[in-house]
Amino acid sequence: LDTLLLARAAPTAGDSVLFEDTSSAAPAMNSQGYYTSGYNMGGPSNDMQGGGGMNNLFADPMANAAMMYGSSLANQGKDMVNKEISRFMSVNKLKYFFAVDTRYVLKKLMILMFPYTHQDWEVRYHRDTPLTPRQDVNASDLYIPTMAFITYILLAGMALGIQKRFSPEVLGLCASTALVWVIIEVLVMLLSLYLLTVHTDLSTFDLIAYSGYKYVGMIFTVLCGLLFGSDGYFVALAWSSFALMFFIVRSLKMKILPSLSSDSMGMGSNAKPQLRLYITVASALFQPIIIYWLTSHLVR
């Protein structure tokens, strides 16, 4: 009878239990064989460490205000830097001087080496704006001076290597000297035009371009010196010097001396037109000196 009563009181395996007694259950084991408690005492969960913290940061109004203020300061700083750069160098003007094509480069090189055959030296305009170099061969550019400067440095390195005198220091000195001469020449021209109050449409980029065209003649001179010796060097020096002087005078005449006759009929003084003419001639006569100074040590 007691056995029968105990069998009826014990629940069967298929019946559902309303409350489960877990007080005597064994603690769970982790992958390393250690028992773990039911509470996580090791630290905050992943949500608290990562995503939840970032969400709380972005949800903080003070943090959002600080981020917006920082981005506005960054934009203001960027605008100030662009404005300061535009004061000294306009990107649009710089693009104008590199707007060239193959046809323009070939024609310009022919004019630089054979300027006596060129007849029309007038710069063309469209609605008071000069045409780009690819549209007008008389417009100045910076592509040819830049490429000629790089070619001159490479040619100088080759000439020094042939003569067993190459070293990085000597090549660096050659490049820096050529660059400094251009800077000095441009600064002297700007100072002269400022002191004489000459009103001209010549910009700093124009002066750099006209000063950099000498590198074309310098390349021709060094090549002739390497191929034909000292005799070929001096013949090429004379040719490139006279060609460059003729080119500079004819080009700057359209820029610096456009109103020579009108100035002479002004207040009765011919001093300023004569000084303008002196500037043009002096800048042309200065070119052979620089060419000889920068090329004579490369040919022996």
mmCIF file of C-alpha atoms in Angstrom:
data_model
loop_
_atom_site.group_PDB
_atom_site.id
_atom_site.type_symbol
_atom_site.label_atom_id
_atom_site.label_comp_id
_atom_site.label_asym_id
_atom_site.label_seq_id
_atom_site.Cartn_x
_atom_site.Cartn_y
_atom_site.Cartn_z
ATOM 1 C CA LEU A 1 0.000 0.000 0.000
ATOM 2 C CA ASP A 2 2.820 2.457 0.792
ATOM 3 C CA THR A 3 4.529 1.596 -2.459
ATOM 4 C CA LEU A 4 1.368 2.310 -4.408
ATOM 5 C CA LEU A 5 0.875 5.717 -2.763
ATOM 6 C CA LEU A 6 4.477 6.768 -3.545
ATOM 7 C CA ALA A 7 4.088 5.763 -7.171
ATOM 8 C CA ARG A 8 0.996 7.961 -7.535
ATOM 9 C CA ALA A 9 2.642 10.967 -5.807
ATOM 10 C CA ALA A 10 5.772 10.963 -8.064
ATOM 11 C CA PRO A 11 5.295 12.972 -11.265
ATOM 12 C CA THR A 12 5.821 11.260 -14.565
ATOM 13 C CA ALA A 13 8.469 12.323 -17.073
ATOM 14 C CA GLY A 14 5.943 13.509 -19.636
ATOM 15 C CA ASP A 15 4.004 15.782 -17.220
ATOM 16 C CA SER A 16 4.904 19.471 -17.096
ATOM 17 C CA VAL A 17 6.275 20.835 -13.862
ATOM 18 C CA LEU A 18 4.988 24.230 -12.775
ATOM 19 C CA PHE A 19 8.052 25.160 -10.682
ATOM 20 C CA GLU A 20 11.470 23.621 -11.144
ATOM 21 C CA ASP A 21 13.781 23.291 -8.176
ATOM 22 C CA THR A 22 17.175 24.571 -9.173
ATOM 23 C CA SER A 23 18.676 24.921 -5.733
ATOM 24 C CA SER A 24 20.360 21.562 -5.949
ATOM 25 C CA ALA A 25 21.443 21.884 -9.605
ATOM 26 C CA ALA A 26 25.159 21.715 -10.302
ATOM 27 C CA PRO A 27 26.818 24.840 -11.609
ATOM 28 C CA ALA A 28 27.629 24.944 -15.308
ATOM 29 C CA MET A 29 31.130 24.390 -16.635
ATOM 30 C CA ASN A 30 32.802 26.529 -19.212
ATOM 31 C CA SER A 31 34.979 25.370 -22.104
ATOM 32 C CA GLN A 32 38.095 25.318 -19.924
ATOM 33 C CA GLY A 33 36.610 22.972 -17.336
ATOM 34 C CA TYR A 34 35.982 25.588 -14.632
ATOM 35 C CA TYR A 35 32.700 26.165 -12.864
ATOM 36 C CA THR A 36 31.030 29.510 -13.430
ATOM 37 C CA SER A 37 28.502 31.216 -11.242
ATOM 38 C CA GLY A 38 25.199 32.482 -12.353
ATOM 39 C CA TYR A 39 26.296 36.104 -12.094
ATOM 40 C CA ASN A 40 28.849 37.814 -14.380
ATOM 41 C CA MET A 41 31.414 39.335 -12.022
ATOM 42 C CA GLY A 42 34.113 39.765 -14.663
ATOM 43 C CA GLY A 43 33.099 43.191 -15.951
ATOM 44 C CA PRO A 44 30.668 44.971 -18.215
ATOM 45 C CA SER A 45 29.164 43.286 -21.200
ATOM 46 C CA ASN A 46 30.114 43.900 -24.820
ATOM 47 C CA ASP A 47 27.233 46.272 -25.303
ATOM 48 C CA MET A 48 28.457 48.383 -22.404
ATOM 49 C CA GLN A 49 32.032 48.394 -23.740
ATOM 50 C CA GLY A 50 31.462 49.125 -27.427
ATOM 51 C CA GLY A 51 28.275 49.848 -29.250
ATOM 52 C CA GLY A 52 26.322 51.021 -26.232
ATOM 53 C CA GLY A 53 29.046 53.507 -25.276
ATOM 54 C CA MET A 54 29.191 54.954 -28.787
ATOM 55 C CA ASN A 55 25.434 55.231 -28.940
ATOM 56 C CA ASN A 56 25.416 57.068 -25.634
ATOM 57 C CA LEU A 57 28.158 59.379 -26.948
ATOM 58 C CA PHE A 58 26.221 60.296 -30.083
ATOM 59 C CA ALA A 59 23.041 60.666 -28.099
ATOM 60 C CA ASP A 60 24.692 63.195 -25.784
ATOM 61 C CA PRO A 61 23.670 66.732 -26.908
ATOM 62 C CA MET A 62 26.878 68.234 -25.544
ATOM 63 C CA ALA A 63 28.976 65.817 -27.592
ATOM 64 C CA ASN A 64 26.981 66.635 -30.741
ATOM 65 C CA ALA A 65 27.405 70.353 -30.123
ATOM 66 C CA ALA A 66 31.157 69.905 -29.645
ATOM 67 C CA MET A 67 31.446 67.898 -32.868
ATOM 68 C CA MET A 68 29.495 70.484 -34.840
ATOM 69 C CA TYR A 69 31.632 73.287 -33.418
ATOM 70 C CA GLY A 70 34.813 71.414 -34.302
ATOM 71 C CA SER A 71 33.679 70.781 -37.874
ATOM 72 C CA SER A 72 32.751 74.449 -38.290
ATOM 73 C CA LEU A 73 36.195 75.486 -37.059
ATOM 74 C CA ALA A 74 37.816 73.061 -39.537
ATOM 75 C CA ASN A 75 35.776 74.513 -42.423
ATOM 76 C CA GLN A 76 36.661 78.057 -41.408
ATOM 77 C CA GLY A 77 40.336 77.142 -41.268
ATOM 78 C CA LYS A 78 40.151 75.551 -44.694
ATOM 79 C CA ASP A 79 38.497 78.656 -46.152
ATOM 80 C CA MET A 80 41.154 80.884 -44.612
ATOM 81 C CA VAL A 81 43.967 78.772 -46.056
ATOM 82 C CA ASN A 82 42.389 78.797 -49.520
ATOM 83 C CA LYS A 83 41.912 82.555 -49.302
ATOM 84 C CA GLU A 84 45.540 83.134 -48.331
ATOM 85 C CA ILE A 85 46.730 80.896 -51.162
ATOM 86 C CA SER A 86 44.491 82.765 -53.619
ATOM 87 C CA ARG A 87 46.081 86.037 -52.564
ATOM 88 C CA PHE A 88 49.476 84.939 -53.816
ATOM 89 C CA MET A 89 48.610 82.336 -56.451
ATOM 90 C CA SER A 90 45.375 81.933 -58.357
ATOM 91 C CA VAL A 91 44.682 78.366 -59.384
ATOM 92 C CA ASN A 92 42.602 79.492 -62.362
ATOM 93 C CA LYS A 93 45.421 81.693 -63.629
ATOM 94 C CA LEU A 94 47.857 78.848 -63.163
ATOM 95 C CA LYS A 95 45.621 76.561 -65.227
ATOM 96 C CA TYR A 96 45.601 79.184 -67.979
ATOM 97 C CA PHE A 97 49.400 79.001 -68.348
ATOM 98 C CA PHE A 98 49.302 75.206 -68.708
ATOM 99 C CA ALA A 99 46.481 75.140 -71.276
ATOM 100 C CA VAL A 100 48.705 73.946 -74.137
ATOM 101 C CA ASP A 101 48.659 71.256 -76.780
ATOM 102 C CA THR A 102 51.231 69.599 -79.026
ATOM 103 C CA ARG A 103 50.646 72.040 -81.880
ATOM 104 C CA TYR A 104 51.298 75.033 -79.645
ATOM 105 C CA VAL A 105 54.450 73.516 -78.130
ATOM 106 C CA LEU A 106 55.973 72.789 -81.534
ATOM 107 C CA LYS A 107 55.164 76.265 -82.846
ATOM 108 C CA LYS A 108 56.495 77.939 -79.719
ATOM 109 C CA LEU A 109 59.756 76.007 -79.863
ATOM 110 C CA MET A 110 60.203 77.054 -83.491
ATOM 111 C CA ILE A 111 59.598 80.688 -82.542
ATOM 112 C CA LEU A 112 62.098 80.464 -79.682
ATOM 113 C CA MET A 113 64.818 79.052 -81.922
ATOM 114 C CA PHE A 114 63.908 80.921 -85.142
ATOM 115 C CA PRO A 115 62.118 84.102 -84.056
ATOM 116 C CA TYR A 116 63.210 86.071 -87.114
ATOM 117 C CA THR A 117 60.674 84.341 -89.332
ATOM 118 C CA HIS A 118 57.712 85.144 -87.056
ATOM 119 C CA GLN A 119 55.749 88.201 -88.171
ATOM 120 C CA ASP A 120 52.666 88.657 -85.979
ATOM 121 C CA TRP A 121 53.609 89.202 -82.303
ATOM 122 C CA GLU A 122 50.341 90.683 -81.073
ATOM 123 C CA VAL A 123 48.545 88.865 -78.261
ATOM 124 C CA ARG A 124 44.893 88.186 -79.078
ATOM 125 C CA TYR A 125 42.026 88.871 -76.689
ATOM 126 C CA HIS A 126 38.438 87.780 -76.378
ATOM 127 C CA ARG A 127 36.231 90.171 -74.381
ATOM 128 C CA ASP A 128 39.238 91.731 -72.627
ATOM 129 C CA THR A 129 40.554 88.275 -71.722
ATOM 130 C CA PRO A 130 43.691 86.925 -73.413
ATOM 131 C CA LEU A 131 43.270 83.708 -75.317
ATOM 132 C CA THR A 132 44.786 80.554 -73.925
ATOM 133 C CA PRO A 133 48.169 79.394 -75.255
ATOM 134 C CA ARG A 134 46.583 76.615 -77.304
ATOM 135 C CA GLN A 135 44.524 79.295 -79.083
ATOM 136 C CA ASP A 136 47.259 81.930 -79.456
ATOM 137 C CA VAL A 137 50.905 81.076 -80.077
ATOM 138 C CA ASN A 138 51.963 84.522 -78.819
ATOM 139 C CA ALA A 139 50.548 83.869 -75.349
ATOM 140 C CA SER A 140 53.041 82.993 -72.646
ATOM 141 C CA ASP A 141 52.922 79.605 -70.930
ATOM 142 C CA LEU A 142 54.598 77.787 -68.070
ATOM 143 C CA TYR A 143 54.579 74.306 -69.575
ATOM 144 C CA ILE A 144 57.614 74.838 -71.816
ATOM 145 C CA PRO A 145 59.714 76.573 -69.109
ATOM 146 C CA THR A 146 58.888 73.839 -66.592
ATOM 147 C CA MET A 147 59.709 70.975 -68.947
ATOM 148 C CA ALA A 148 62.825 72.787 -70.196
ATOM 149 C CA PHE A 149 64.041 73.313 -66.628
ATOM 150 C CA ILE A 150 63.631 69.612 -65.804
ATOM 151 C CA THR A 151 65.343 68.622 -69.065
ATOM 152 C CA TYR A 152 68.211 71.000 -68.337
ATOM 153 C CA ILE A 153 68.775 69.386 -64.923
ATOM 154 C CA LEU A 154 68.763 65.892 -66.455
ATOM 155 C CA LEU A 155 71.120 67.011 -69.226
ATOM 156 C CA ALA A 156 73.430 68.611 -66.674
ATOM 157 C CA GLY A 157 73.543 65.330 -64.759
ATOM 158 C CA MET A 158 74.408 63.457 -67.956
ATOM 159 C CA ALA A 159 77.142 65.970 -68.859
ATOM 160 C CA LEU A 160 78.657 65.736 -65.397
ATOM 161 C CA GLY A 161 78.510 61.945 -65.572
ATOM 162 C CA ILE A 162 80.335 61.886 -68.902
ATOM 163 C CA GLN A 163 83.059 64.061 -67.421
ATOM 164 C CA LYS A 164 83.292 61.847 -64.288
ATOM 165 C CA ARG A 165 82.274 64.794 -62.112
ATOM 166 C CA PHE A 166 78.761 63.717 -61.162
ATOM 167 C CA SER A 167 77.597 63.792 -57.565
ATOM 168 C CA PRO A 168 74.198 64.517 -55.994
ATOM 169 C CA GLU A 169 75.620 67.622 -54.319
ATOM 170 C CA VAL A 170 76.892 69.081 -57.600
ATOM 171 C CA LEU A 171 73.613 68.353 -59.381
ATOM 172 C CA GLY A 172 71.614 69.893 -56.521
ATOM 173 C CA LEU A 173 73.820 72.984 -56.630
ATOM 174 C CA CYS A 174 73.265 73.260 -60.377
ATOM 175 C CA ALA A 175 69.474 73.024 -59.988
ATOM 176 C CA SER A 176 69.293 75.484 -57.096
ATOM 177 C CA THR A 177 71.516 77.992 -58.907
ATOM 178 C CA ALA A 178 69.330 77.896 -62.011
ATOM 179 C CA LEU A 179 66.191 78.358 -59.906
ATOM 180 C CA VAL A 180 67.683 81.232 -57.892
ATOM 181 C CA TRP A 181 68.642 83.103 -61.058
ATOM 182 C CA VAL A 182 65.060 82.946 -62.287
ATOM 183 C CA ILE A 183 63.764 84.236 -58.946
ATOM 184 C CA ILE A 184 66.262 87.101 -58.936
ATOM 185 C CA GLU A 185 65.398 88.053 -62.499
ATOM 186 C CA VAL A 186 61.663 88.080 -61.801
ATOM 187 C CA LEU A 187 62.087 90.112 -58.607
ATOM 188 C CA VAL A 188 64.249 92.682 -60.405
ATOM 189 C CA MET A 189 61.644 93.033 -63.150
ATOM 190 C CA LEU A 190 58.810 93.433 -60.642
ATOM 191 C CA LEU A 191 60.769 96.026 -58.675
ATOM 192 C CA SER A 192 61.643 97.959 -61.823
ATOM 193 C CA LEU A 193 58.055 98.042 -63.042
ATOM 194 C CA TYR A 194 56.873 99.112 -59.584
ATOM 195 C CA LEU A 195 59.416 101.902 -59.153
ATOM 196 C CA LEU A 196 58.698 103.274 -62.610
ATOM 197 C CA THR A 197 54.912 102.922 -62.082
ATOM 198 C CA VAL A 198 54.545 101.135 -65.395
ATOM 199 C CA HIS A 199 50.951 100.084 -65.983
ATOM 200 C CA THR A 200 51.065 96.789 -67.826
ATOM 201 C CA ASP A 201 49.084 93.576 -67.965
ATOM 202 C CA LEU A 202 52.218 91.540 -67.279
ATOM 203 C CA SER A 203 51.624 89.249 -64.329
ATOM 204 C CA THR A 204 54.175 87.428 -62.195
ATOM 205 C CA PHE A 205 53.446 84.230 -64.104
ATOM 206 C CA ASP A 206 54.201 86.043 -67.376
ATOM 207 C CA LEU A 207 57.574 87.169 -66.061
ATOM 208 C CA ILE A 208 58.368 83.638 -64.862
ATOM 209 C CA ALA A 209 57.435 82.294 -68.302
ATOM 210 C CA TYR A 210 59.609 84.774 -70.214
ATOM 211 C CA SER A 211 62.463 84.161 -67.801
ATOM 212 C CA GLY A 212 62.105 80.396 -68.144
ATOM 213 C CA TYR A 213 62.215 80.323 -71.941
ATOM 214 C CA LYS A 214 65.998 80.622 -71.726
ATOM 215 C CA TYR A 215 66.223 76.961 -70.707
ATOM 216 C CA VAL A 216 65.326 75.940 -74.252
ATOM 217 C CA GLY A 217 68.398 77.747 -75.560
ATOM 218 C CA MET A 218 70.477 76.359 -72.714
ATOM 219 C CA ILE A 219 69.535 72.784 -73.643
ATOM 220 C CA PHE A 220 70.484 73.445 -77.280
ATOM 221 C CA THR A 221 73.784 74.995 -76.204
ATOM 222 C CA VAL A 222 74.796 72.149 -73.894
ATOM 223 C CA LEU A 223 73.864 69.506 -76.488
ATOM 224 C CA CYS A 224 75.972 71.213 -79.145
ATOM 225 C CA GLY A 225 78.857 71.496 -76.677
ATOM 226 C CA LEU A 226 78.681 67.802 -75.845
ATOM 227 C CA LEU A 227 78.470 66.764 -79.496
ATOM 228 C CA PHE A 228 80.839 69.233 -81.176
ATOM 229 C CA GLY A 229 83.117 70.461 -78.401
ATOM 230 C CA SER A 230 83.887 74.024 -77.442
ATOM 231 C CA ASP A 231 83.484 75.376 -80.995
ATOM 232 C CA GLY A 232 79.986 73.987 -81.279
ATOM 233 C CA TYR A 233 79.207 75.300 -77.799
ATOM 234 C CA PHE A 234 80.099 78.914 -78.611
ATOM 235 C CA VAL A 235 78.289 78.830 -81.961
ATOM 236 C CA ALA A 236 75.154 77.490 -80.281
ATOM 237 C CA LEU A 237 75.548 80.022 -77.455
ATOM 238 C CA ALA A 238 75.653 82.905 -79.911
ATOM 239 C CA TRP A 239 72.660 81.609 -81.871
ATOM 240 C CA SER A 240 70.466 80.914 -78.851
ATOM 241 C CA SER A 241 71.434 84.205 -77.191
ATOM 242 C CA PHE A 242 70.545 86.381 -80.188
ATOM 243 C CA ALA A 243 67.361 84.406 -80.808
ATOM 244 C CA LEU A 244 66.274 84.779 -77.175
ATOM 245 C CA MET A 245 67.084 88.496 -77.111
ATOM 246 C CA PHE A 246 65.053 89.072 -80.266
ATOM 247 C CA PHE A 247 62.164 87.060 -78.829
ATOM 248 C CA ILE A 248 62.208 88.928 -75.486
ATOM 249 C CA VAL A 249 62.288 92.365 -77.115
ATOM 250 C CA ARG A 250 59.470 91.618 -79.528
ATOM 251 C CA SER A 251 57.325 89.958 -76.861
ATOM 252 C CA LEU A 252 57.811 92.539 -74.106
ATOM 253 C CA LYS A 253 57.381 95.338 -76.606
ATOM 254 C CA MET A 254 53.715 94.361 -76.900
ATOM 255 C CA LYS A 255 53.400 94.274 -73.102
ATOM 256 C CA ILE A 256 55.543 97.097 -71.714
ATOM 257 C CA LEU A 257 55.576 99.509 -74.651
ATOM 258 C CA PRO A 258 51.991 99.490 -75.941
ATOM 259 C CA SER A 259 51.462 103.212 -75.444
ATOM 260 C CA LEU A 260 54.881 104.652 -76.158
ATOM 261 C CA SER A 261 53.630 107.307 -78.557
ATOM 262 C CA SER A 262 50.678 108.295 -76.365
ATOM 263 C CA ASP A 263 52.934 108.740 -73.312
ATOM 264 C CA SER A 264 55.303 110.932 -75.272
ATOM 265 C CA MET A 265 52.375 113.181 -76.209
ATOM 266 C CA GLY A 266 51.158 113.427 -72.595
ATOM 267 C CA MET A 267 52.683 115.842 -70.091
ATOM 268 C CA GLY A 268 55.644 116.663 -72.283
ATOM 269 C CA SER A 269 58.089 114.221 -70.690
ATOM 270 C CA ASN A 270 59.750 111.385 -72.573
ATOM 271 C CA ALA A 271 61.556 109.959 -69.554
ATOM 272 C CA LYS A 272 59.073 107.222 -68.719
ATOM 273 C CA PRO A 273 58.812 105.768 -72.262
ATOM 274 C CA GLN A 274 62.603 105.751 -72.489
ATOM 275 C CA LEU A 275 62.848 103.958 -69.152
ATOM 276 C CA ARG A 276 60.338 101.393 -70.365
ATOM 277 C CA LEU A 277 62.518 100.819 -73.390
ATOM 278 C CA TYR A 278 65.572 100.464 -71.175
ATOM 279 C CA ILE A 279 63.831 97.810 -69.076
ATOM 280 C CA THR A 280 62.966 95.812 -72.169
ATOM 281 C CA VAL A 281 66.462 96.000 -73.630
ATOM 282 C CA ALA A 282 68.166 95.311 -70.280
ATOM 283 C CA SER A 283 66.074 92.203 -69.669
ATOM 284 C CA ALA A 284 67.015 90.961 -73.146
ATOM 285 C CA LEU A 285 70.735 91.676 -72.726
ATOM 286 C CA PHE A 286 70.757 89.900 -69.389
ATOM 287 C CA GLN A 287 69.748 86.547 -70.924
ATOM 288 C CA PRO A 288 73.081 85.620 -72.634
ATOM 289 C CA ILE A 289 74.958 86.273 -69.387
ATOM 290 C CA ILE A 290 72.776 83.828 -67.460
ATOM 291 C CA ILE A 291 72.938 81.245 -70.259
ATOM 292 C CA TYR A 292 76.736 81.335 -70.284
ATOM 293 C CA TRP A 293 76.936 81.275 -66.480
ATOM 294 C CA LEU A 294 74.715 78.194 -66.188
ATOM 295 C CA THR A 295 76.148 76.193 -69.109
ATOM 296 C CA SER A 296 79.874 76.944 -69.347
ATOM 297 C CA HIS A 297 80.849 74.577 -66.526
ATOM 298 C CA LEU A 298 78.995 71.681 -68.191
ATOM 299 C CA VAL A 299 81.094 71.679 -71.372
ATOM 300 C CA ARG A 300 84.867 71.126 -71.312
#
